[in-house]
Short mmCIF file of C-alpha atoms in Angstrom, two decimals:
data_model
loop_
_atom_site.label_atom_id
_atom_site.label_comp_id
_atom_site.label_asym_id
_atom_site.label_seq_id
_atom_site.Cartn_x
_atom_site.Cartn_y
_atom_site.Cartn_z
CA ILE E 53 14.26 2.70 25.94
CA ASN E 54 15.71 1.89 22.55
CA ASP E 55 13.95 -1.10 20.99
CA GLU E 56 15.95 -2.85 18.32
CA ILE E 57 15.26 -5.79 16.07
CA MET E 58 17.37 -7.66 13.56
CA ALA E 59 17.08 -6.37 10.01
CA ALA E 60 14.41 -8.51 8.41
CA GLY E 61 11.64 -8.31 5.86
CA HIS E 62 11.30 -8.13 2.11
CA HIS E 63 11.78 -5.37 -0.45
CA GLU E 64 10.99 -5.74 -4.12
CA VAL E 65 11.07 -3.34 -7.03
CA CYS E 66 8.41 -3.86 -9.71
CA ILE E 67 9.45 -2.60 -13.13
CA GLU E 68 6.14 -1.63 -14.69
CA SER E 69 7.14 -1.29 -18.32
CA PRO E 70 10.15 -1.67 -20.62
CA ARG E 71 9.37 1.86 -21.90
CA HIS E 72 11.12 4.60 -19.92
CA ASN E 73 8.33 7.14 -20.36
CA HIS E 74 5.35 4.85 -19.69
CA ILE E 75 2.75 6.00 -17.18
CA ALA E 76 0.67 3.09 -15.86
CA ALA E 77 -2.43 5.23 -15.36
CA LEU E 78 -2.39 6.14 -19.05
CA GLY E 79 -1.81 2.59 -20.29
CA SER E 80 -4.37 0.11 -21.48
CA GLN E 81 -6.80 -1.58 -19.11
CA GLU E 82 -5.00 -4.86 -19.75
CA GLN E 83 -1.63 -3.36 -18.76
CA LEU E 84 -3.15 -1.96 -15.60
CA ARG E 85 -4.88 -5.26 -14.81
CA LEU E 86 -1.55 -7.09 -15.15
CA LEU E 87 0.21 -4.58 -12.89
CA LEU E 88 -2.48 -4.83 -10.21
CA ARG E 89 -2.34 -8.62 -10.42
CA ALA E 90 1.46 -8.59 -10.06
CA TRP E 91 1.23 -6.35 -6.99
CA GLN E 92 -1.42 -8.61 -5.47
CA GLU E 93 0.58 -11.78 -6.13
CA ARG E 94 3.82 -10.35 -4.72
CA MET E 95 2.12 -8.92 -1.62
CA THR E 96 0.28 -12.21 -1.02
CA SER E 97 3.55 -14.09 -1.37
CA MET E 98 5.26 -11.81 1.15
CA CYS E 99 2.42 -12.33 3.61
CA GLU E 100 3.10 -16.06 3.60
CA ASP E 101 6.20 -15.30 5.67
CA GLN E 102 4.94 -15.70 9.26
CA SER E 103 7.24 -12.91 10.48
CA VAL E 104 5.57 -10.30 8.25
CA ARG E 105 3.15 -8.02 10.08
CA TYR E 106 2.90 -5.10 7.63
CA VAL E 107 3.13 -4.74 3.85
CA THR E 108 3.07 -1.50 1.92
CA LEU E 109 3.34 -0.56 -1.73
CA PHE E 110 4.52 2.76 -3.06
CA LYS E 111 5.27 4.24 -6.43
CA ASN E 112 7.90 6.70 -7.60
CA GLN E 113 7.42 8.53 -10.87
CA GLY E 114 10.39 10.43 -12.21
CA GLY E 115 13.45 12.00 -10.68
CA ALA E 116 11.54 14.74 -8.85
CA SER E 117 9.93 12.06 -6.65
CA GLY E 118 13.30 10.65 -5.69
CA ALA E 119 13.19 7.77 -8.15
CA SER E 120 16.64 6.37 -8.84
CA LEU E 121 15.54 4.06 -11.68
CA LEU E 122 14.64 5.40 -15.10
CA HIS E 123 11.98 2.79 -15.78
CA PRO E 124 8.54 3.41 -14.25
CA HIS E 125 8.49 1.33 -11.11
CA SER E 126 6.87 0.70 -7.79
CA GLN E 127 8.18 -0.90 -4.62
CA ILE E 128 6.72 -3.36 -2.14
CA VAL E 129 8.09 -3.55 1.39
CA ALA E 130 7.15 -6.18 3.99
CA LEU E 131 8.16 -5.63 7.62
CA PRO E 132 8.11 -7.73 10.80
CA ILE E 133 6.67 -4.75 12.68
CA ILE E 134 3.73 -2.41 12.26
CA PRO E 135 5.08 1.16 12.02
CA SER E 136 3.94 3.28 14.96
CA GLN E 137 2.03 5.79 12.78
CA ILE E 138 0.10 2.93 11.13
CA ASP E 139 -0.54 1.23 14.49
CA PHE E 140 -1.87 4.53 15.86
CA ARG E 141 -4.31 4.86 12.94
CA LEU E 142 -5.41 1.22 13.26
CA ASN E 143 -6.17 1.76 16.94
CA ILE E 144 -8.28 4.81 16.11
CA ALA E 145 -10.18 2.78 13.50
CA ARG E 146 -10.76 -0.07 16.02
CA ASP E 147 -12.01 2.38 18.66
CA PHE E 148 -14.36 4.00 16.16
CA TYR E 149 -15.80 0.61 15.24
CA ARG E 150 -16.27 -0.36 18.91
CA ASN E 151 -18.02 2.95 19.63
CA HIS E 152 -20.20 3.15 16.50
CA GLY E 153 -20.60 -0.42 15.23
CA LEU E 154 -19.43 0.79 11.82
CA SER E 155 -15.96 1.15 10.36
CA VAL E 156 -14.56 4.65 10.00
CA PHE E 157 -14.06 3.89 6.30
CA ALA E 158 -17.72 2.94 5.78
CA ARG E 159 -18.70 6.15 7.60
CA ALA E 160 -16.45 8.19 5.30
CA VAL E 161 -18.12 6.63 2.25
CA GLU E 162 -21.58 7.40 3.70
CA GLU E 163 -20.61 11.03 4.30
CA GLU E 164 -19.15 11.39 0.81
CA GLU E 165 -22.27 9.93 -0.77
CA ALA E 166 -24.51 12.19 1.31
CA ALA E 167 -22.46 15.23 0.28
CA GLY E 168 -22.58 14.19 -3.36
CA GLY E 169 -18.81 14.18 -3.80
CA ARG E 170 -15.53 12.65 -2.79
CA VAL E 171 -13.20 13.88 -0.13
CA ILE E 172 -9.55 13.04 -0.75
CA CYS E 173 -7.10 13.83 2.03
#
């Protein structure tokens, strides 16, 4: 069965700096604070649309990552559906919580703290 929906949602590009070679992670704390605030405000605004069920943010840095804009930028996409891979992961997280009374994310933090380090997948 081929499910189809009308094209809908939101897509915004956030230009992070007027400088072409700027790297947000190497900027000042104030610049980073402003960027994080802008992301939060735009994502919150998108979520006000009742049709939005999923919002994601991603960042491209340079041509090797597929970036088509020279300025450092990130993108925010809001969709009326939850992508199947995300829905699958959410279901696993819900099942874990039901079975253990603790979120899988809290468990991961506990295990990292017990091991004395961070695990990044």
